[in-house]
PDB file of N, CA and C in Angstrom:
ATOM      1  N   UNK A   1       1.587   6.518-106.786  1.00  0.00           N
ATOM      2  CA  UNK A   1       0.860   7.493-105.712  1.00  0.00           C
ATOM      3  C   UNK A   1       0.053   7.226-105.208  1.00  0.00           C
ATOM      4  N   UNK A   2      -1.215   7.488-106.082  1.00  0.00           N
ATOM      5  CA  UNK A   2      -2.517   7.555-105.170  1.00  0.00           C
ATOM      6  C   UNK A   2      -2.651   7.274-103.700  1.00  0.00           C
ATOM      7  N   UNK A   3      -2.636   5.741-103.888  1.00  0.00           N
ATOM      8  CA  UNK A   3      -2.622   4.594-103.006  1.00  0.00           C
ATOM      9  C   UNK A   3      -1.306   4.495-102.167  1.00  0.00           C
ATOM     10  N   UNK A   4      -0.357   4.665-102.868  1.00  0.00           N
ATOM     11  CA  UNK A   4       0.923   3.897-102.151  1.00  0.00           C
ATOM     12  C   UNK A   4       1.473   3.364-102.046  1.00  0.00           C
ATOM     13  N   UNK A   5       0.540   2.456-101.304  1.00  0.00           N
ATOM     14  CA  UNK A   5       1.462   0.896-101.431  1.00  0.00           C
ATOM     15  C   UNK A   5      -0.610   0.017-100.473  1.00  0.00           C
ATOM     16  N   UNK A   6       0.467  -1.389-100.246  1.00  0.00           N
ATOM     17  CA  UNK A   6      -0.578  -2.042-100.213  1.00  0.00           C
ATOM     18  C   UNK A   6      -0.410  -2.552 -98.690  1.00  0.00           C
ATOM     19  N   UNK A   7      -1.814  -3.638 -97.871  1.00  0.00           N
ATOM     20  CA  UNK A   7      -0.636  -3.605 -96.501  1.00  0.00           C
ATOM     21  C   UNK A   7      -0.848  -4.919 -96.898  1.00  0.00           C
ATOM     22  N   UNK A   8       0.369  -5.132 -95.726  1.00  0.00           N
ATOM     23  CA  UNK A   8       0.600  -7.284 -95.891  1.00  0.00           C
ATOM     24  C   UNK A   8       0.154  -7.507 -94.740  1.00  0.00           C
ATOM     25  N   UNK A   9      -0.748  -8.398 -94.642  1.00  0.00           N
ATOM     26  CA  UNK A   9      -1.855  -9.378 -93.709  1.00  0.00           C
ATOM     27  C   UNK A   9      -1.457 -11.084 -93.960  1.00  0.00           C
ATOM     28  N   UNK A  10      -1.544 -10.784 -92.329  1.00  0.00           N
ATOM     29  CA  UNK A  10      -0.406 -11.893 -91.367  1.00  0.00           C
ATOM     30  C   UNK A  10       0.745 -11.865 -91.048  1.00  0.00           C
ATOM     31  N   UNK A  11       0.748 -10.935 -90.243  1.00  0.00           N
ATOM     32  CA  UNK A  11       2.177 -10.604 -89.883  1.00  0.00           C
ATOM     33  C   UNK A  11       1.779  -9.629 -88.218  1.00  0.00           C
ATOM     34  N   UNK A  12       2.387  -9.548 -87.255  1.00  0.00           N
ATOM     35  CA  UNK A  12       1.678  -8.967 -86.554  1.00  0.00           C
ATOM     36  C   UNK A  12       1.540  -7.718 -86.279  1.00  0.00           C
ATOM     37  N   UNK A  13       2.585  -7.072 -87.059  1.00  0.00           N
ATOM     38  CA  UNK A  13       2.570  -5.259 -86.977  1.00  0.00           C
ATOM     39  C   UNK A  13       1.560  -5.121 -87.685  1.00  0.00           C
ATOM     40  N   UNK A  14       1.540  -3.545 -87.937  1.00  0.00           N
ATOM     41  CA  UNK A  14       1.115  -2.682 -89.800  1.00  0.00           C
ATOM     42  C   UNK A  14       2.275  -3.403 -91.191  1.00  0.00           C
ATOM     43  N   UNK A  15       1.860  -3.744 -92.085  1.00  0.00           N
ATOM     44  CA  UNK A  15       3.320  -3.246 -92.768  1.00  0.00           C
ATOM     45  C   UNK A  15       2.588  -2.823 -93.534  1.00  0.00           C
ATOM     46  N   UNK A  16       3.371  -2.194 -94.808  1.00  0.00           N
ATOM     47  CA  UNK A  16       2.883  -1.142 -95.548  1.00  0.00           C
ATOM     48  C   UNK A  16       3.674  -1.707 -97.030  1.00  0.00           C
ATOM     49  N   UNK A  17       3.641  -2.436 -98.199  1.00  0.00           N
ATOM     50  CA  UNK A  17       4.579  -2.821 -99.393  1.00  0.00           C
ATOM     51  C   UNK A  17       4.721  -1.315 -99.982  1.00  0.00           C
ATOM     52  N   UNK A  18       4.763  -0.913-101.118  1.00  0.00           N
ATOM     53  CA  UNK A  18       5.237   0.149-101.873  1.00  0.00           C
ATOM     54  C   UNK A  18       6.839  -0.089-102.749  1.00  0.00           C
ATOM     55  N   UNK A  19       6.174   0.739-103.847  1.00  0.00           N
ATOM     56  CA  UNK A  19       6.953   0.366-105.441  1.00  0.00           C
ATOM     57  C   UNK A  19       7.900   1.304-105.036  1.00  0.00           C
ATOM     58  N   UNK A  20       9.510   0.311-105.862  1.00  0.00           N
ATOM     59  CA  UNK A  20      10.655   1.450-105.266  1.00  0.00           C
ATOM     60  C   UNK A  20      11.373   2.816-105.741  1.00  0.00           C
ATOM     61  N   UNK A  21      10.108   3.268-106.690  1.00  0.00           N
ATOM     62  CA  UNK A  21      10.797   4.265-107.034  1.00  0.00           C
ATOM     63  C   UNK A  21       9.661   5.068-106.621  1.00  0.00           C
ATOM     64  N   UNK A  22       8.882   4.835-106.253  1.00  0.00           N
ATOM     65  CA  UNK A  22       8.084   5.623-105.340  1.00  0.00           C
ATOM     66  C   UNK A  22       8.229   7.619-104.891  1.00  0.00           C
ATOM     67  N   UNK A  23       7.834   8.030-104.587  1.00  0.00           N
ATOM     68  CA  UNK A  23       7.777   9.192-105.180  1.00  0.00           C
ATOM     69  C   UNK A  23       6.684   9.759-103.379  1.00  0.00           C
ATOM     70  N   UNK A  24       6.965  10.861-103.185  1.00  0.00           N
ATOM     71  CA  UNK A  24       7.412  11.572-101.438  1.00  0.00           C
ATOM     72  C   UNK A  24       6.124  11.499-101.573  1.00  0.00           C
ATOM     73  N   UNK A  25       3.846  11.993-102.757  1.00  0.00           N
ATOM     74  CA  UNK A  25       2.885  11.107-102.339  1.00  0.00           C
ATOM     75  C   UNK A  25       3.019  10.176-101.859  1.00  0.00           C
ATOM     76  N   UNK A  26       3.686   8.829-102.456  1.00  0.00           N
ATOM     77  CA  UNK A  26       2.957   7.502-102.514  1.00  0.00           C
ATOM     78  C   UNK A  26       3.624   6.586-101.366  1.00  0.00           C
ATOM     79  N   UNK A  27       4.972   7.755-100.376  1.00  0.00           N
ATOM     80  CA  UNK A  27       5.861   7.521 -99.217  1.00  0.00           C
ATOM     81  C   UNK A  27       4.306   8.240 -98.048  1.00  0.00           C
ATOM     82  N   UNK A  28       3.618   9.311 -98.268  1.00  0.00           N
ATOM     83  CA  UNK A  28       3.025  10.191 -97.451  1.00  0.00           C
ATOM     84  C   UNK A  28       1.207   9.271 -96.994  1.00  0.00           C
ATOM     85  N   UNK A  29       0.699   8.569 -98.256  1.00  0.00           N
ATOM     86  CA  UNK A  29      -0.083   8.000 -98.345  1.00  0.00           C
ATOM     87  C   UNK A  29       0.695   6.279 -97.867  1.00  0.00           C
ATOM     88  N   UNK A  30       1.432   5.527 -97.559  1.00  0.00           N
ATOM     89  CA  UNK A  30       1.661   4.476 -96.582  1.00  0.00           C
ATOM     90  C   UNK A  30       1.759   4.427 -95.416  1.00  0.00           C
ATOM     91  N   UNK A  31       2.264   6.081 -95.176  1.00  0.00           N
ATOM     92  CA  UNK A  31       2.073   6.529 -93.770  1.00  0.00           C
ATOM     93  C   UNK A  31       0.875   6.336 -93.176  1.00  0.00           C
ATOM     94  N   UNK A  32      -0.053   6.958 -93.651  1.00  0.00           N
ATOM     95  CA  UNK A  32      -1.423   7.432 -93.818  1.00  0.00           C
ATOM     96  C   UNK A  32      -2.412   6.195 -93.923  1.00  0.00           C
ATOM     97  N   UNK A  33      -1.820   5.147 -94.099  1.00  0.00           N
ATOM     98  CA  UNK A  33      -2.502   3.451 -94.793  1.00  0.00           C
ATOM     99  C   UNK A  33      -2.015   3.297 -93.140  1.00  0.00           C
ATOM    100  N   UNK A  34      -0.555   3.438 -92.617  1.00  0.00           N
ATOM    101  CA  UNK A  34      -0.502   2.268 -91.423  1.00  0.00           C
ATOM    102  C   UNK A  34      -1.527   3.037 -90.428  1.00  0.00           C
ATOM    103  N   UNK A  35      -1.174   3.955 -90.883  1.00  0.00           N
ATOM    104  CA  UNK A  35      -1.938   4.972 -89.197  1.00  0.00           C
ATOM    105  C   UNK A  35      -3.391   4.582 -89.085  1.00  0.00           C
ATOM    106  N   UNK A  36      -4.008   4.302 -90.460  1.00  0.00           N
ATOM    107  CA  UNK A  36      -5.864   3.941 -90.115  1.00  0.00           C
ATOM    108  C   UNK A  36      -5.460   2.424 -89.510  1.00  0.00           C
ATOM    109  N   UNK A  37      -4.600   1.814 -90.327  1.00  0.00           N
ATOM    110  CA  UNK A  37      -4.431   0.252 -90.146  1.00  0.00           C
ATOM    111  C   UNK A  37      -4.678   0.032 -88.467  1.00  0.00           C
ATOM    112  N   UNK A  38      -3.744   0.821 -87.636  1.00  0.00           N
ATOM    113  CA  UNK A  38      -3.115   1.474 -86.313  1.00  0.00           C
ATOM    114  C   UNK A  38      -4.901   1.675 -85.940  1.00  0.00           C
ATOM    115  N   UNK A  39      -5.298   2.652 -85.856  1.00  0.00           N
ATOM    116  CA  UNK A  39      -6.026   3.265 -85.717  1.00  0.00           C
ATOM    117  C   UNK A  39      -7.725   2.264 -85.056  1.00  0.00           C
ATOM    118  N   UNK A  40      -7.712   1.639 -86.679  1.00  0.00           N
ATOM    119  CA  UNK A  40      -8.527   0.485 -86.958  1.00  0.00           C
ATOM    120  C   UNK A  40      -8.344  -0.348 -85.629  1.00  0.00           C
ATOM    121  N   UNK A  41      -6.958  -0.791 -85.556  1.00  0.00           N
ATOM    122  CA  UNK A  41      -6.629  -2.276 -84.882  1.00  0.00           C
ATOM    123  C   UNK A  41      -7.217  -3.889 -85.562  1.00  0.00           C
ATOM    124  N   UNK A  42      -6.808  -3.609 -87.314  1.00  0.00           N
ATOM    125  CA  UNK A  42      -6.973  -4.158 -88.114  1.00  0.00           C
ATOM    126  C   UNK A  42      -6.134  -5.313 -87.616  1.00  0.00           C
ATOM    127  N   UNK A  43      -5.018  -5.249 -87.361  1.00  0.00           N
ATOM    128  CA  UNK A  43      -4.457  -6.487 -87.218  1.00  0.00           C
ATOM    129  C   UNK A  43      -5.095  -7.494 -86.764  1.00  0.00           C
ATOM    130  N   UNK A  44      -5.494  -6.934 -85.528  1.00  0.00           N
ATOM    131  CA  UNK A  44      -6.208  -7.837 -83.803  1.00  0.00           C
ATOM    132  C   UNK A  44      -7.386  -8.528 -84.177  1.00  0.00           C
ATOM    133  N   UNK A  45      -7.970  -6.902 -85.010  1.00  0.00           N
ATOM    134  CA  UNK A  45      -9.404  -7.430 -85.830  1.00  0.00           C
ATOM    135  C   UNK A  45      -9.492  -8.147 -86.630  1.00  0.00           C
ATOM    136  N   UNK A  46      -8.097  -9.009 -87.118  1.00  0.00           N
ATOM    137  CA  UNK A  46      -8.045  -9.781 -88.578  1.00  0.00           C
ATOM    138  C   UNK A  46      -7.776 -11.564 -87.714  1.00  0.00           C
ATOM    139  N   UNK A  47      -6.662 -10.817 -86.545  1.00  0.00           N
ATOM    140  CA  UNK A  47      -5.778 -12.560 -86.086  1.00  0.00           C
ATOM    141  C   UNK A  47      -7.524 -12.847 -85.349  1.00  0.00           C
ATOM    142  N   UNK A  48      -8.292 -11.769 -84.921  1.00  0.00           N
ATOM    143  CA  UNK A  48      -9.370 -12.588 -83.667  1.00  0.00           C
ATOM    144  C   UNK A  48     -10.875 -13.027 -85.128  1.00  0.00           C
ATOM    145  N   UNK A  49     -10.823 -12.437 -85.685  1.00  0.00           N
ATOM    146  CA  UNK A  49     -11.454 -12.847 -86.859  1.00  0.00           C
ATOM    147  C   UNK A  49     -11.138 -14.604 -86.973  1.00  0.00           C
ATOM    148  N   UNK A  50     -10.327 -14.945 -87.760  1.00  0.00           N
ATOM    149  CA  UNK A  50      -9.147 -16.258 -87.238  1.00  0.00           C
ATOM    150  C   UNK A  50      -9.616 -17.090 -86.189  1.00  0.00           C
ATOM    151  N   UNK A  51     -10.076 -16.648 -84.758  1.00  0.00           N
ATOM    152  CA  UNK A  51      -9.931 -17.274 -83.672  1.00  0.00           C
ATOM    153  C   UNK A  51     -10.393 -18.216 -83.647  1.00  0.00           C
ATOM    154  N   UNK A  52     -10.340 -19.422 -83.542  1.00  0.00           N
ATOM    155  CA  UNK A  52     -10.667 -20.948 -83.402  1.00  0.00           C
ATOM    156  C   UNK A  52     -12.143 -20.716 -82.446  1.00  0.00           C
ATOM    157  N   UNK A  53     -13.716 -20.696 -81.601  1.00  0.00           N
ATOM    158  CA  UNK A  53     -14.398 -21.230 -80.632  1.00  0.00           C
ATOM    159  C   UNK A  53     -13.622 -22.011 -79.976  1.00  0.00           C
ATOM    160  N   UNK A  54     -13.755 -21.680 -78.180  1.00  0.00           N
ATOM    161  CA  UNK A  54     -13.320 -22.084 -77.769  1.00  0.00           C
ATOM    162  C   UNK A  54     -14.332 -23.412 -77.174  1.00  0.00           C
TER     163      UNK A  54
END
């Protein structure tokens, strides 16, 4: 419940996976995690870190 869920890496947009029996607190925390990923532009930063230099 405290964490809510975990990010799925390697996809184009933020995706958070939670347990099927998660309660409201867990869902709230998953939304917070997704918002932080968006604010930090995490998916783009991860993609850039794997880019092959030209």
